[in-house]
Short mmCIF file of C-alpha atoms and ligand atoms in Angstrom, two decimals:
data_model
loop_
_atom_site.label_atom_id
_atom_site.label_comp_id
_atom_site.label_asym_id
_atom_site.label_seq_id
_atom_site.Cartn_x
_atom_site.Cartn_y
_atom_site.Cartn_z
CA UNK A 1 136.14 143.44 149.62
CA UNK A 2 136.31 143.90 153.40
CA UNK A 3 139.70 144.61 155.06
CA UNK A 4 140.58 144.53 158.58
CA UNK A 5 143.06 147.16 159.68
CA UNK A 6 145.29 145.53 162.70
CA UNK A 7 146.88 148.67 164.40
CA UNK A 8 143.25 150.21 164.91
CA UNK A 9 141.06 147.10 164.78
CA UNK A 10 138.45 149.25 161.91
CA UNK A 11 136.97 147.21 159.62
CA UNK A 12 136.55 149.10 155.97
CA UNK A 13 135.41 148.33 152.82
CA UNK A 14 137.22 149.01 149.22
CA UNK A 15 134.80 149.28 146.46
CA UNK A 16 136.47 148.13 142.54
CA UNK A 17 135.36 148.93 139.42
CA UNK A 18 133.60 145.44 138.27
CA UNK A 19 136.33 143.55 136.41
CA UNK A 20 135.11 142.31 133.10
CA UNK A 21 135.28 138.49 132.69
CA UNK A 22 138.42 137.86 129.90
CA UNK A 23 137.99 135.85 126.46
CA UNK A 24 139.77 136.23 123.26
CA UNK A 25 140.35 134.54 120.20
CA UNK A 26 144.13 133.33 119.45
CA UNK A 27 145.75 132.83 116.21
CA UNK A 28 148.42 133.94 113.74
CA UNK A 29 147.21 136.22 111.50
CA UNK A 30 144.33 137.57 113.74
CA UNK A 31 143.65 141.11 112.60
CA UNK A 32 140.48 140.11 110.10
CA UNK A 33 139.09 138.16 112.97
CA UNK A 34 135.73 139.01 113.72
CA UNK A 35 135.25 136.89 116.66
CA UNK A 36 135.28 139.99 118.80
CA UNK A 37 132.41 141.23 117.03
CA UNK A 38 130.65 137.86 117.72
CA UNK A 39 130.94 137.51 121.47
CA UNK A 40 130.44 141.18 121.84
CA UNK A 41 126.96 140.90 120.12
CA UNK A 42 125.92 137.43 122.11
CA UNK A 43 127.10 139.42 125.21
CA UNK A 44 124.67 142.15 124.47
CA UNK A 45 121.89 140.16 123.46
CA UNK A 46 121.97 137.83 126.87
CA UNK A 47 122.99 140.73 129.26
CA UNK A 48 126.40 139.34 130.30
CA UNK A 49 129.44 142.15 130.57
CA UNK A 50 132.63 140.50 128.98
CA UNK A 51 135.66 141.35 127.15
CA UNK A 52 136.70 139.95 124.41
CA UNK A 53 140.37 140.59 122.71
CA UNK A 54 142.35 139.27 119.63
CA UNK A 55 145.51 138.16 120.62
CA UNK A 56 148.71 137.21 118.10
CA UNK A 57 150.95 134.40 119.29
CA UNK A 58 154.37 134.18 117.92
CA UNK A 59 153.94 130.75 115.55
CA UNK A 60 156.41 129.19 118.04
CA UNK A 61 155.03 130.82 120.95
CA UNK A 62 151.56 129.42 121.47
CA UNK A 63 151.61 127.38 124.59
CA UNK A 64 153.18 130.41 126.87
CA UNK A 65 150.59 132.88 126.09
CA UNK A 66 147.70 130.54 126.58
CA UNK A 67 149.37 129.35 129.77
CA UNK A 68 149.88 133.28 130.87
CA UNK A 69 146.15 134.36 129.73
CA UNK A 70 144.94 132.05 132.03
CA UNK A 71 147.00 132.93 134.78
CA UNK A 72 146.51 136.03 134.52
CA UNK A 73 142.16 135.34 135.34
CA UNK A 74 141.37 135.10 131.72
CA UNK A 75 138.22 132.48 131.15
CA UNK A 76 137.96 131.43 127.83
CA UNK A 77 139.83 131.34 124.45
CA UNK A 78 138.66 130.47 121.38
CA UNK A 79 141.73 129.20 119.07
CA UNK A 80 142.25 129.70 115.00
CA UNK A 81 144.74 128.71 112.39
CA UNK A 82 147.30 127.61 112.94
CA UNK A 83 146.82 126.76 116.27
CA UNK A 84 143.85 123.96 116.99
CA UNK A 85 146.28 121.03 116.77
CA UNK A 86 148.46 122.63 119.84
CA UNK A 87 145.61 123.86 121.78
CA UNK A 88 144.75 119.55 121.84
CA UNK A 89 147.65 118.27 122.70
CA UNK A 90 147.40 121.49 125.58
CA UNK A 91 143.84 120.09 126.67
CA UNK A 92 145.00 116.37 125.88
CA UNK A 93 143.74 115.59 129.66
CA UNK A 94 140.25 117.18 129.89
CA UNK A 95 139.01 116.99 126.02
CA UNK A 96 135.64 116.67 125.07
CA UNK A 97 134.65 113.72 122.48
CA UNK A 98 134.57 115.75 119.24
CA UNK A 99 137.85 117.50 120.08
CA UNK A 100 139.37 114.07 120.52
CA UNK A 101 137.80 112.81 117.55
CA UNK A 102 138.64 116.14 115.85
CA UNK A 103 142.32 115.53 116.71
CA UNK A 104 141.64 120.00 117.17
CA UNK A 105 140.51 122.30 119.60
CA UNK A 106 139.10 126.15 118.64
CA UNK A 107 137.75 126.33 122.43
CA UNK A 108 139.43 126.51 125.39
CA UNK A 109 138.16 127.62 129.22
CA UNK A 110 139.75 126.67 132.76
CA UNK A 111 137.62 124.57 135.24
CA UNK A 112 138.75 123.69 138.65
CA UNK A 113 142.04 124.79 138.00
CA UNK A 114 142.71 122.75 134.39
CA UNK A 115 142.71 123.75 130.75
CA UNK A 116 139.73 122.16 128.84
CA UNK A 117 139.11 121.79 125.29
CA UNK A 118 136.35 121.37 123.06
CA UNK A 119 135.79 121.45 119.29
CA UNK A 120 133.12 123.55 118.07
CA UNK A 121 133.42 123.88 114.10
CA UNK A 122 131.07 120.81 114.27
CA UNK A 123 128.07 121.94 115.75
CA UNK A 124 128.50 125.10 114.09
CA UNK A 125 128.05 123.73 110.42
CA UNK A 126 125.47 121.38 111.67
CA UNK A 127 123.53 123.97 113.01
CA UNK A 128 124.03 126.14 109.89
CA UNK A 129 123.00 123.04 107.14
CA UNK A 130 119.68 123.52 109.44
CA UNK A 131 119.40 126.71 109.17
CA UNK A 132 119.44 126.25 105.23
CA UNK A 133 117.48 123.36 105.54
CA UNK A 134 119.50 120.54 104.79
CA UNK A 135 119.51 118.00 107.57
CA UNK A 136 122.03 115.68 107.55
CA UNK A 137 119.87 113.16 108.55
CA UNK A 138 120.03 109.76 106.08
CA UNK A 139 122.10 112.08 103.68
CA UNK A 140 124.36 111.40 100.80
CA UNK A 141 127.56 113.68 101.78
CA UNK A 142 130.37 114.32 99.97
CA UNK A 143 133.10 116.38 101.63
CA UNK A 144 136.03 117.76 100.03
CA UNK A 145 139.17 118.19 101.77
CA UNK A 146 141.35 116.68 104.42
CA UNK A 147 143.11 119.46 106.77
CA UNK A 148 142.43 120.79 109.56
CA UNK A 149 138.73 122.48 108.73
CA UNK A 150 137.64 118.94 107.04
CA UNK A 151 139.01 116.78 110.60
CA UNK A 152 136.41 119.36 112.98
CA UNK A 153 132.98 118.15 110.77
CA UNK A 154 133.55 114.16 110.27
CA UNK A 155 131.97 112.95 113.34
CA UNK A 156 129.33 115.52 114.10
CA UNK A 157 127.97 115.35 110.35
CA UNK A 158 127.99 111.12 110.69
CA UNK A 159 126.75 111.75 114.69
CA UNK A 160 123.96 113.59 113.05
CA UNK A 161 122.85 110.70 110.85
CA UNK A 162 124.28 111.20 107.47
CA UNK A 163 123.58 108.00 105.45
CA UNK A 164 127.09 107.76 103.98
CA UNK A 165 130.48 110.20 103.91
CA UNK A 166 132.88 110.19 101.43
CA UNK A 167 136.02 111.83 102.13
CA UNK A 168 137.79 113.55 98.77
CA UNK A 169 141.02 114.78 98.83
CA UNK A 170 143.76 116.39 96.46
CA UNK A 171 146.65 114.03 98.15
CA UNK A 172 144.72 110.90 98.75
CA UNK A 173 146.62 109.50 101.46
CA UNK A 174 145.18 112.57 103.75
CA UNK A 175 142.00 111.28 102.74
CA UNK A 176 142.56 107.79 103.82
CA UNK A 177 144.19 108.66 107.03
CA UNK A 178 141.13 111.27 108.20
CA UNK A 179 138.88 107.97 107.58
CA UNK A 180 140.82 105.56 109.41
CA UNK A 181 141.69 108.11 112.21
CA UNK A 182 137.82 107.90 112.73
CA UNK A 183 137.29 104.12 112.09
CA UNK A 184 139.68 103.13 114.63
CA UNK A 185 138.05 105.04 117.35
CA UNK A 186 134.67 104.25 116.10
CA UNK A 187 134.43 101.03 114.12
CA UNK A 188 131.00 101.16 113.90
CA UNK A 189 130.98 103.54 111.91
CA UNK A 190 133.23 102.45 109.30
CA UNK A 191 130.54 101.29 107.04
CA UNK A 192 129.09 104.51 106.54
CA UNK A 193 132.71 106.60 106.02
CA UNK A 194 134.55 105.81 102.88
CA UNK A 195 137.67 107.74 101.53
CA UNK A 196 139.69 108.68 97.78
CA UNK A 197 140.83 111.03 95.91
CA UNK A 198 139.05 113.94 93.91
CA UNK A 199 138.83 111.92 91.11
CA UNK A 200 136.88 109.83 93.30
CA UNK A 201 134.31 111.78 94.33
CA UNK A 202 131.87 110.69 91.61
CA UNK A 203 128.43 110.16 92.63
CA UNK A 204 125.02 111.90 93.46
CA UNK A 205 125.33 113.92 96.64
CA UNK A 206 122.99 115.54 98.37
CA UNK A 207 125.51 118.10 100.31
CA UNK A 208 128.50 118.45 99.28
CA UNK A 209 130.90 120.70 101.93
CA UNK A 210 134.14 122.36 100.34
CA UNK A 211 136.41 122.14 103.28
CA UNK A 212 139.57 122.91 101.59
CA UNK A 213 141.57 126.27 101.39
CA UNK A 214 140.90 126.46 97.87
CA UNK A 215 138.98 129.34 98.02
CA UNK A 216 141.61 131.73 99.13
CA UNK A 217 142.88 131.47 95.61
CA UNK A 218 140.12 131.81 92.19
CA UNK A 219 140.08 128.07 91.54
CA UNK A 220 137.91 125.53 92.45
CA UNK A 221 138.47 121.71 93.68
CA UNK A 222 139.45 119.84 90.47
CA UNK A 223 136.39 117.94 90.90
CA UNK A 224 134.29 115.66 88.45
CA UNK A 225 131.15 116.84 87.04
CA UNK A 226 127.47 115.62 87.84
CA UNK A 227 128.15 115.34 91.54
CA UNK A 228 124.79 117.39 92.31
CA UNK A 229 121.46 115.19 93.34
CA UNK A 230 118.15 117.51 92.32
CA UNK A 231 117.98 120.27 95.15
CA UNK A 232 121.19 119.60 96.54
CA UNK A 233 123.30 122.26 98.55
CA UNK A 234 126.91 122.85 97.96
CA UNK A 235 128.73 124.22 101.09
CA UNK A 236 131.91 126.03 100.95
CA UNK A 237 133.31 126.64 104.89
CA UNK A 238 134.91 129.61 103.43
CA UNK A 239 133.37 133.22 103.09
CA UNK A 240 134.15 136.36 101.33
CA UNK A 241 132.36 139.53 100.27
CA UNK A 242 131.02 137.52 97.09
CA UNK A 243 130.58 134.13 96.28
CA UNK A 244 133.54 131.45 96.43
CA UNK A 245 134.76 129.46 92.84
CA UNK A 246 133.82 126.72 94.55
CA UNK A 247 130.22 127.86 94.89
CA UNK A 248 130.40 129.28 91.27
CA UNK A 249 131.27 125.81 90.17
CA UNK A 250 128.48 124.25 91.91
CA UNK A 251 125.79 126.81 90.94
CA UNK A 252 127.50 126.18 86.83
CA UNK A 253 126.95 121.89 87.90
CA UNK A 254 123.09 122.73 89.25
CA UNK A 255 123.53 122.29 92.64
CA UNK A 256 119.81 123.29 93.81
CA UNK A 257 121.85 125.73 96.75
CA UNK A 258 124.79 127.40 97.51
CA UNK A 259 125.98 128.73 101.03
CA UNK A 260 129.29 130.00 102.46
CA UNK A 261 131.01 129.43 105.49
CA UNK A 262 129.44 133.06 107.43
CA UNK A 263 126.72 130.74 109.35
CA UNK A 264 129.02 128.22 110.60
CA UNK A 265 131.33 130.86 111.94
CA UNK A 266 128.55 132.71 113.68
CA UNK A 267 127.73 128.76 114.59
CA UNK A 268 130.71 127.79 116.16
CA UNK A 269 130.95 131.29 118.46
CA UNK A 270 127.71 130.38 119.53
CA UNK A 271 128.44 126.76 121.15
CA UNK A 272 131.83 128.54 122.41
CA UNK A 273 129.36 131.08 124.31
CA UNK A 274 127.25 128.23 125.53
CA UNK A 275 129.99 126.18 126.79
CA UNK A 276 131.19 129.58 128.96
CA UNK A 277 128.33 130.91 130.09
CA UNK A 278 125.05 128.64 130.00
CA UNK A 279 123.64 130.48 127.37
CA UNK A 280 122.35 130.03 124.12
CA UNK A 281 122.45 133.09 122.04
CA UNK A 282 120.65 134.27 118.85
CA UNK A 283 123.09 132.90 115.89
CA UNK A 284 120.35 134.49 113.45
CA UNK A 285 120.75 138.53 114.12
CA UNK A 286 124.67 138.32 114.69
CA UNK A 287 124.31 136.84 110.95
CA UNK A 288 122.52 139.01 109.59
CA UNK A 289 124.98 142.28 111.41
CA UNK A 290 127.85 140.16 110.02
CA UNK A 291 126.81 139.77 106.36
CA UNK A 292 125.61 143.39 106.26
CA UNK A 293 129.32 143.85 107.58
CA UNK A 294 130.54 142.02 105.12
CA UNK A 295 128.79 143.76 102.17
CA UNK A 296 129.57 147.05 102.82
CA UNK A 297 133.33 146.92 103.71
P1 ATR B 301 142.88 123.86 106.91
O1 ATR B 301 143.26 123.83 108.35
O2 ATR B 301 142.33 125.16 106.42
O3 ATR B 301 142.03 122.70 106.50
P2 ATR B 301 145.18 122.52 105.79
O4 ATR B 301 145.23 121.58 106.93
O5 ATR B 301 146.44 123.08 105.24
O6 ATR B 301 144.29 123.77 106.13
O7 ATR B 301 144.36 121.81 104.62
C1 ATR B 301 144.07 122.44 103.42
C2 ATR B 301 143.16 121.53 102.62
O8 ATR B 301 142.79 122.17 101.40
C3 ATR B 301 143.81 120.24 102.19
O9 ATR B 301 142.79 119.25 102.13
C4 ATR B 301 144.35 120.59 100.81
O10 ATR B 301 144.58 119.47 99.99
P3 ATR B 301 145.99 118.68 100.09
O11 ATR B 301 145.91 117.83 101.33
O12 ATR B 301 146.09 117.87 98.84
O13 ATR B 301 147.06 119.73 100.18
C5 ATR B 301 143.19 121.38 100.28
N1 ATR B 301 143.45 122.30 99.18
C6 ATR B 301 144.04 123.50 99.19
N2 ATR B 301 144.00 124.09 98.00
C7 ATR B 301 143.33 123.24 97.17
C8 ATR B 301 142.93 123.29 95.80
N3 ATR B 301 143.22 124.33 95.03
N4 ATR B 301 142.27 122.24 95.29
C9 ATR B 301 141.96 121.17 96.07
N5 ATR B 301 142.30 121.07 97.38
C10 ATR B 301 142.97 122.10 97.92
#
């Protein structure tokens, strides 16, 4: 920075430290996030210096530390339970089309002065059910669930190409209302998105995607039996040091494949990076860290 000094007319220059560029990832809990871990890794991988905190908002408190970060020069936030609905309605002005479709943000960045939003979780599963092999492309899908983690995938996976998408839910009515959320936006797509209850979800799938929280408990989805098509991968969005019920159950119903919800994570970080920097990173060798991580802890 160059300074001009008016009582002797000099002209000197003060040198700083580089200041890091600021991200973070906000939510309540935050402590097992490994987001951090993530960006830190892409960062190393594509050369670019950044820092990358976790950062606890009070559950009522979620608007004043976004505004603050961002005030204070921060660039980017990624955003986690329980807070994608708020971080919306924050961006409701300069939203991209899956966040509005998602009715949820998990990515956040400033750009000419204004908050942005974006959804993420999307393209991060997509990219993951590649990975594994499993196109979506003129697909069978059944997804289970109707909260916040099933609202982020609806559009990408039927975007992608999916021949049909059933909705299940435990309450119904969630089910029904995640559909016509969708429909009215996008009425041509109404045809290929139908909607019911678990006891609905009857039929031979080719992926089916747990996207509820059952897996933080031991049991499964209540869900009726033959559901798996020859080959066909069962998806849980969840993740843990060994494998969920849910994928317990499917492996027990002969689903041909069984993945958690690790990819997609490492997924979703990577189209956050992208949208902040330009860059694609490596999803594949922050995976593999991750799961090694994840194994030994
Ligand atoms: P998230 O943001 O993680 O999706 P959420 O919005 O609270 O959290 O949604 C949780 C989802 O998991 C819901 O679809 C919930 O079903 P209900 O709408 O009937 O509550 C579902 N869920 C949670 N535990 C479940 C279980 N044991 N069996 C089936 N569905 C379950």
């Amino acid at each position: 920075m160059e300074l001009h000094e008016p009582a002797t007319g000099n002209h000197y220059t003060v040198t700083h430290a580089p200041l890091l560029k600021r991200y973070a990832v906000i939510g309540n809990p935050i402590e097992h996030s490994r987001s951090p871990f993530i960006h830190e890794q892409f960062g190393l991988q594509t050369g670019l210096a950044l820092r990358y905190e976790k950062i606890k908002a009070p559950l009522d408190g979620f608007t004043p530390v976004v505004t603050d970060f961002f005030a204070q020069g921060g660039c980017g936030l990624n955003v986690t339970v329980p807070f994608k609905e708020e971080a919306f309605a924050l961006a409701q002005a300069h939203l991209s089309v899956r966040a509005r479709l998602a009715g949820a943000v998990n990515t956040l960045w400033m750009e000419q002065g204004k908050i942005h939003g974006c959804n993420t979780d999307g393209v991060g599963l997509l990219n993951d059910l590649l990975r594994l092999g499993y196109s979506p492309q003129g697909k069978n899908i059944l997804l289970v669930g109707a909260g916040g983690a099933a609202r982020g995938v609806v559009f990408p996976l039927l975007e992608a190409g999916c021949m049909q998408l059933h909705i299940v839910n435990r309450t119904e009515q969630r089910a029904r209302q995640l559909q016509e959320h969708i429909v009215s936006r996008m009425p041509q797509l109404a045809s290929r998105l139908s909607a019911g209850g678990l006891a609905q979800a009857s039929g031979q799938w080719d992926i089916v995607i747990n996207a509820t929280s059952s897996s933080l408990g031991t049991t499964p989805p209540d869900l009726p039996h033959g559901l798996y098509r020859h080959g066909a991968l069962a998806y849980d969005m969840m993740y843990g040091q060994q494998a969920t019920s849910f994928m317990i159950q499917a492996q027990e119903q002969g689903a041909g494949l069984t993945a958690d919800g690790l990819g997609m994570l490492v997924g979703q970080a990577a189209a956050s990076f992208a949208i902040w920097h330009g860059v694609n990173p490596d999803i594949q060798a922050v995976l593999h860290d991750l799961r090694r991580q994840l194994h030994s802890a």
